[in-house]
């Protein structure tokens, strides 16, 4: 009998059908990497099944242990408020452990570089290429600090320069929009400028990143179902279930 905790991947949801399609593609990748783990998907909004609906279904099926994993790159409002509120309303017979968000992780940097190389760059281009690390944006100080630190760390791996940028209009002063960061890197003297979307799936804000990359030389795809992202999902799952006491055999 498989007594592993069920992994419930919690996605934000979107009216854009590409969002759910990308989430499901990532979940298929996770299942392929760990066929011994049952993986379910729930959405906070717009898409079905809802997180609450999945939790209720699992309880009816007799599941007891669930790892709820926020499909988020930073610990912003959804991870700190929305998801805990939904999980608090779960059926009482479920033992739920909320996993950490995906970022930051060296694997996500590897996924970003994978997408840039798929878009036409090569490792030999790094020293002459400036990269815009384009995220959706946040007003959460912790999330903002994480994005800035990722850009600093990535710069030290050999790129000409790395600049963080936010797509959201509500982003704080001091963080440029994607198009402004592209122009800044161009003015800095980088031979080419690439935009790397630090987002998981397409949608309204990622589309704004695409528009902001109009003057860039290279635009990478969203992280989506990159194998490194699936590995981070499973790392967070294992870390969340580690404290659970092992079943005592008779």
CSV table of C-alpha atoms in Angstrom, one decimal:
chain,number,residue,atom,x,y,z
A,1,UNK,CA,0.0,0.0,0.0
A,2,UNK,CA,1.2,3.5,-0.8
A,3,UNK,CA,1.2,5.4,2.4
A,4,UNK,CA,2.9,8.5,1.1
A,5,UNK,CA,1.2,11.9,1.6
A,6,UNK,CA,-0.9,13.2,-1.3
A,7,UNK,CA,0.7,16.2,-2.9
A,8,UNK,CA,-1.8,18.9,-3.6
A,9,UNK,CA,-0.4,21.5,-5.9
A,10,UNK,CA,-2.2,24.8,-5.4
A,11,UNK,CA,-2.2,27.2,-8.3
A,12,UNK,CA,-3.6,30.7,-8.5
A,13,UNK,CA,-5.9,30.2,-11.5
A,14,UNK,CA,-6.6,32.5,-14.3
A,15,UNK,CA,-9.2,33.4,-17.0
A,16,UNK,CA,-6.4,32.8,-19.5
A,17,UNK,CA,-6.7,29.1,-20.5
A,18,UNK,CA,-2.9,29.0,-21.1
A,19,UNK,CA,-2.4,29.2,-17.3
A,20,UNK,CA,-4.3,26.0,-16.4
A,21,UNK,CA,-2.8,24.2,-19.4
A,22,UNK,CA,0.7,25.1,-18.2
A,23,UNK,CA,0.0,24.1,-14.6
A,24,UNK,CA,-1.3,20.7,-15.7
A,25,UNK,CA,1.8,20.2,-17.9
A,26,UNK,CA,4.0,20.9,-14.9
A,27,UNK,CA,2.0,18.5,-12.7
A,28,UNK,CA,2.3,15.8,-15.4
A,29,UNK,CA,6.1,16.3,-15.3
A,30,UNK,CA,6.0,15.9,-11.5
A,31,UNK,CA,4.1,12.7,-11.8
A,32,UNK,CA,6.5,11.4,-14.3
A,33,UNK,CA,9.4,12.1,-12.0
A,34,UNK,CA,7.7,10.5,-9.0
A,35,UNK,CA,5.1,7.9,-10.1
A,36,UNK,CA,4.9,6.6,-6.6
A,37,UNK,CA,3.4,9.9,-5.3
A,38,UNK,CA,-0.2,10.8,-5.9
A,39,UNK,CA,-0.4,14.4,-7.2
A,40,UNK,CA,-3.6,16.5,-7.3
A,41,UNK,CA,-4.2,20.0,-8.6
A,42,UNK,CA,-6.4,22.7,-7.1
A,43,UNK,CA,-7.0,26.3,-8.0
A,44,UNK,CA,-7.7,29.3,-5.8
A,45,UNK,CA,-9.8,31.1,-8.4
A,46,UNK,CA,-11.2,31.0,-11.9
A,47,UNK,CA,-10.4,27.3,-12.7
A,48,UNK,CA,-11.7,24.0,-11.4
A,49,UNK,CA,-11.2,21.9,-9.4
A,50,UNK,CA,-11.1,24.3,-6.5
A,51,UNK,CA,-8.7,23.6,-3.6
A,52,UNK,CA,-11.6,23.1,-1.2
A,53,UNK,CA,-13.3,20.7,-3.7
A,54,UNK,CA,-10.1,18.6,-3.9
A,55,UNK,CA,-9.7,18.5,-0.2
A,56,UNK,CA,-13.2,17.4,0.4
A,57,UNK,CA,-12.9,14.7,-2.2
A,58,UNK,CA,-9.6,13.4,-0.7
A,59,UNK,CA,-11.3,13.3,2.7
A,60,UNK,CA,-14.2,11.2,1.3
A,61,UNK,CA,-11.7,8.8,-0.2
A,62,UNK,CA,-10.1,8.2,3.2
A,63,UNK,CA,-6.9,10.1,2.6
A,64,UNK,CA,-5.4,11.4,5.8
A,65,UNK,CA,-2.1,13.1,5.0
A,66,UNK,CA,-1.8,15.9,2.5
A,67,UNK,CA,1.1,18.2,1.6
A,68,UNK,CA,-0.3,21.4,0.2
A,69,UNK,CA,2.2,23.1,-2.0
A,70,UNK,CA,1.7,26.7,-3.2
A,71,UNK,CA,2.7,26.9,-6.8
A,72,UNK,CA,4.3,30.3,-6.2
A,73,UNK,CA,7.8,31.7,-6.7
A,74,UNK,CA,7.8,34.0,-3.7
A,75,UNK,CA,6.2,34.2,-0.2
A,76,UNK,CA,3.7,37.0,-0.9
A,77,UNK,CA,0.1,37.5,-0.1
A,78,UNK,CA,-1.3,34.3,-1.5
A,79,UNK,CA,1.2,32.2,0.4
A,80,UNK,CA,0.8,34.1,3.6
A,81,UNK,CA,-3.0,34.7,3.7
A,82,UNK,CA,-5.1,33.1,0.9
A,83,UNK,CA,-3.8,29.6,1.0
A,84,UNK,CA,-3.6,29.3,4.8
A,85,UNK,CA,-7.3,30.5,4.9
A,86,UNK,CA,-8.4,27.9,2.4
A,87,UNK,CA,-6.5,25.1,4.2
A,88,UNK,CA,-8.0,26.2,7.6
A,89,UNK,CA,-11.4,25.2,6.2
A,90,UNK,CA,-10.3,21.8,5.1
A,91,UNK,CA,-12.2,18.7,6.4
A,92,UNK,CA,-10.9,18.1,10.0
A,93,UNK,CA,-9.8,14.5,9.4
A,94,UNK,CA,-7.1,15.7,7.0
A,95,UNK,CA,-3.6,16.3,8.4
A,96,UNK,CA,-2.3,19.1,6.1
A,97,UNK,CA,1.3,20.4,6.0
A,98,UNK,CA,1.8,23.5,3.9
A,99,UNK,CA,5.0,23.3,1.9
A,100,UNK,CA,7.2,26.2,1.2
A,101,UNK,CA,6.9,28.2,-2.0
A,102,UNK,CA,9.2,27.2,-4.8
A,103,UNK,CA,11.6,30.1,-4.7
A,104,UNK,CA,14.3,30.9,-4.2
A,105,UNK,CA,16.2,27.8,-5.5
A,106,UNK,CA,19.3,27.2,-7.5
A,107,UNK,CA,17.1,24.9,-9.6
A,108,UNK,CA,15.0,27.8,-10.7
A,109,UNK,CA,18.1,29.7,-11.8
A,110,UNK,CA,18.9,26.6,-13.9
A,111,UNK,CA,15.4,26.6,-15.3
A,112,UNK,CA,15.8,30.3,-16.2
A,113,UNK,CA,19.0,29.6,-18.1
A,114,UNK,CA,17.4,26.6,-19.8
A,115,UNK,CA,14.7,28.8,-21.2
A,116,UNK,CA,17.3,31.4,-22.3
A,117,UNK,CA,19.3,28.8,-24.1
A,118,UNK,CA,16.1,27.4,-25.7
A,119,UNK,CA,15.4,30.9,-27.0
A,120,UNK,CA,18.7,31.0,-28.8
A,121,UNK,CA,21.5,32.0,-26.4
A,122,UNK,CA,24.5,29.8,-25.5
A,123,UNK,CA,26.8,29.7,-22.5
A,124,UNK,CA,29.4,31.5,-24.6
A,125,UNK,CA,27.0,34.5,-24.8
A,126,UNK,CA,26.8,35.1,-21.1
A,127,UNK,CA,29.6,37.6,-20.7
A,128,UNK,CA,28.2,39.9,-23.4
A,129,UNK,CA,24.5,39.5,-22.5
A,130,UNK,CA,22.5,41.6,-20.1
A,131,UNK,CA,19.5,39.8,-18.6
A,132,UNK,CA,16.2,41.3,-17.3
A,133,UNK,CA,14.8,39.1,-14.5
A,134,UNK,CA,11.2,40.0,-15.2
A,135,UNK,CA,8.7,39.0,-12.4
A,136,UNK,CA,5.0,39.7,-12.2
A,137,UNK,CA,5.6,42.1,-9.3
A,138,UNK,CA,4.5,42.4,-5.7
A,139,UNK,CA,4.1,44.9,-2.9
A,140,UNK,CA,5.3,42.4,-0.3
A,141,UNK,CA,8.7,43.5,1.1
A,142,UNK,CA,9.9,39.9,1.5
A,143,UNK,CA,9.0,39.0,-2.1
A,144,UNK,CA,10.7,42.2,-3.4
A,145,UNK,CA,13.9,41.4,-1.4
A,146,UNK,CA,14.0,37.9,-2.8
A,147,UNK,CA,13.7,39.0,-6.4
A,148,UNK,CA,16.5,41.6,-5.9
A,149,UNK,CA,18.7,39.0,-4.3
A,150,UNK,CA,18.1,36.4,-7.1
A,151,UNK,CA,19.2,39.1,-9.6
A,152,UNK,CA,22.4,39.8,-7.6
A,153,UNK,CA,23.2,36.1,-7.3
A,154,UNK,CA,22.5,35.4,-11.0
A,155,UNK,CA,24.8,38.3,-12.0
A,156,UNK,CA,27.7,36.4,-10.4
A,157,UNK,CA,27.3,33.4,-12.6
A,158,UNK,CA,28.9,35.2,-15.6
A,159,UNK,CA,26.2,37.4,-17.2
A,160,UNK,CA,27.2,40.9,-18.3
A,161,UNK,CA,24.5,42.3,-16.0
A,162,UNK,CA,21.2,41.2,-14.5
A,163,UNK,CA,18.4,43.7,-13.6
A,164,UNK,CA,15.2,42.8,-11.8
A,165,UNK,CA,12.0,44.2,-13.3
A,166,UNK,CA,8.3,44.1,-12.3
A,167,UNK,CA,5.3,43.8,-14.6
A,168,UNK,CA,2.7,45.0,-12.1
A,169,UNK,CA,1.8,48.6,-12.0
A,170,UNK,CA,1.6,48.3,-8.2
A,171,UNK,CA,5.3,47.5,-7.9
A,172,UNK,CA,7.4,49.7,-5.6
A,173,UNK,CA,9.5,52.6,-6.7
A,174,UNK,CA,13.0,51.7,-7.6
A,175,UNK,CA,12.0,48.5,-9.6
A,176,UNK,CA,11.8,49.3,-13.3
A,177,UNK,CA,9.3,48.0,-15.7
A,178,UNK,CA,10.6,45.4,-18.2
A,179,UNK,CA,11.0,47.9,-21.0
A,180,UNK,CA,12.9,50.3,-18.8
A,181,UNK,CA,15.3,47.6,-17.6
A,182,UNK,CA,15.9,46.6,-21.3
A,183,UNK,CA,16.9,50.1,-22.1
A,184,UNK,CA,19.1,50.4,-19.0
A,185,UNK,CA,21.1,47.3,-20.0
A,186,UNK,CA,21.4,48.6,-23.6
A,187,UNK,CA,22.8,51.9,-22.3
A,188,UNK,CA,25.1,50.0,-20.0
A,189,UNK,CA,26.8,48.6,-23.1
A,190,UNK,CA,25.7,45.0,-23.1
A,191,UNK,CA,26.0,43.6,-26.6
A,192,UNK,CA,22.6,41.9,-26.4
A,193,UNK,CA,19.7,42.1,-24.0
A,194,UNK,CA,17.6,39.1,-23.0
A,195,UNK,CA,14.4,39.0,-21.0
A,196,UNK,CA,13.9,36.0,-18.7
A,197,UNK,CA,10.3,35.9,-17.3
A,198,UNK,CA,10.5,34.7,-13.7
A,199,UNK,CA,6.9,33.4,-13.9
A,200,UNK,CA,5.4,30.0,-14.0
A,201,UNK,CA,2.6,30.3,-16.5
A,202,UNK,CA,1.2,32.7,-19.1
A,203,UNK,CA,-1.4,35.2,-18.2
A,204,UNK,CA,-2.1,38.9,-18.0
A,205,UNK,CA,1.0,40.1,-16.2
A,206,UNK,CA,3.3,37.7,-18.2
A,207,UNK,CA,1.8,39.2,-21.3
A,208,UNK,CA,2.9,42.6,-20.0
A,209,UNK,CA,6.4,41.2,-19.7
A,210,UNK,CA,6.3,40.1,-23.3
A,211,UNK,CA,5.2,43.6,-24.5
A,212,UNK,CA,8.0,45.1,-22.4
A,213,UNK,CA,10.5,42.9,-24.1
A,214,UNK,CA,9.8,44.3,-27.6
A,215,UNK,CA,13.2,46.0,-27.7
A,216,UNK,CA,15.1,43.0,-26.3
A,217,UNK,CA,17.2,40.7,-28.5
A,218,UNK,CA,16.0,37.5,-26.8
A,219,UNK,CA,12.8,36.7,-25.0
A,220,UNK,CA,12.7,33.4,-23.0
A,221,UNK,CA,9.5,31.4,-22.3
A,222,UNK,CA,7.9,31.1,-18.9
A,223,UNK,CA,9.3,28.5,-16.6
A,224,UNK,CA,6.3,26.3,-16.9
A,225,UNK,CA,7.0,22.5,-16.9
A,226,UNK,CA,10.7,22.8,-17.0
A,227,UNK,CA,12.2,19.6,-15.4
A,228,UNK,CA,14.0,21.8,-12.8
A,229,UNK,CA,10.7,23.3,-11.6
A,230,UNK,CA,9.3,19.8,-11.2
A,231,UNK,CA,12.3,18.9,-9.1
A,232,UNK,CA,11.8,21.9,-6.9
A,233,UNK,CA,8.1,20.9,-6.4
A,234,UNK,CA,9.2,17.4,-5.2
A,235,UNK,CA,12.0,18.9,-3.0
A,236,UNK,CA,9.4,21.1,-1.2
A,237,UNK,CA,7.1,18.1,-0.9
A,238,UNK,CA,9.7,15.9,0.7
A,239,UNK,CA,10.7,18.7,3.1
A,240,UNK,CA,7.1,19.3,4.2
A,241,UNK,CA,6.4,15.6,4.9
A,242,UNK,CA,9.7,14.9,6.6
A,243,UNK,CA,8.5,15.8,10.1
A,244,UNK,CA,5.5,13.5,9.8
A,245,UNK,CA,5.9,10.5,12.2
A,246,UNK,CA,6.4,7.2,10.4
A,247,UNK,CA,3.7,4.6,10.7
A,248,UNK,CA,4.4,1.9,13.3
A,249,UNK,CA,4.2,-1.5,11.8
A,250,UNK,CA,2.3,-4.2,13.8
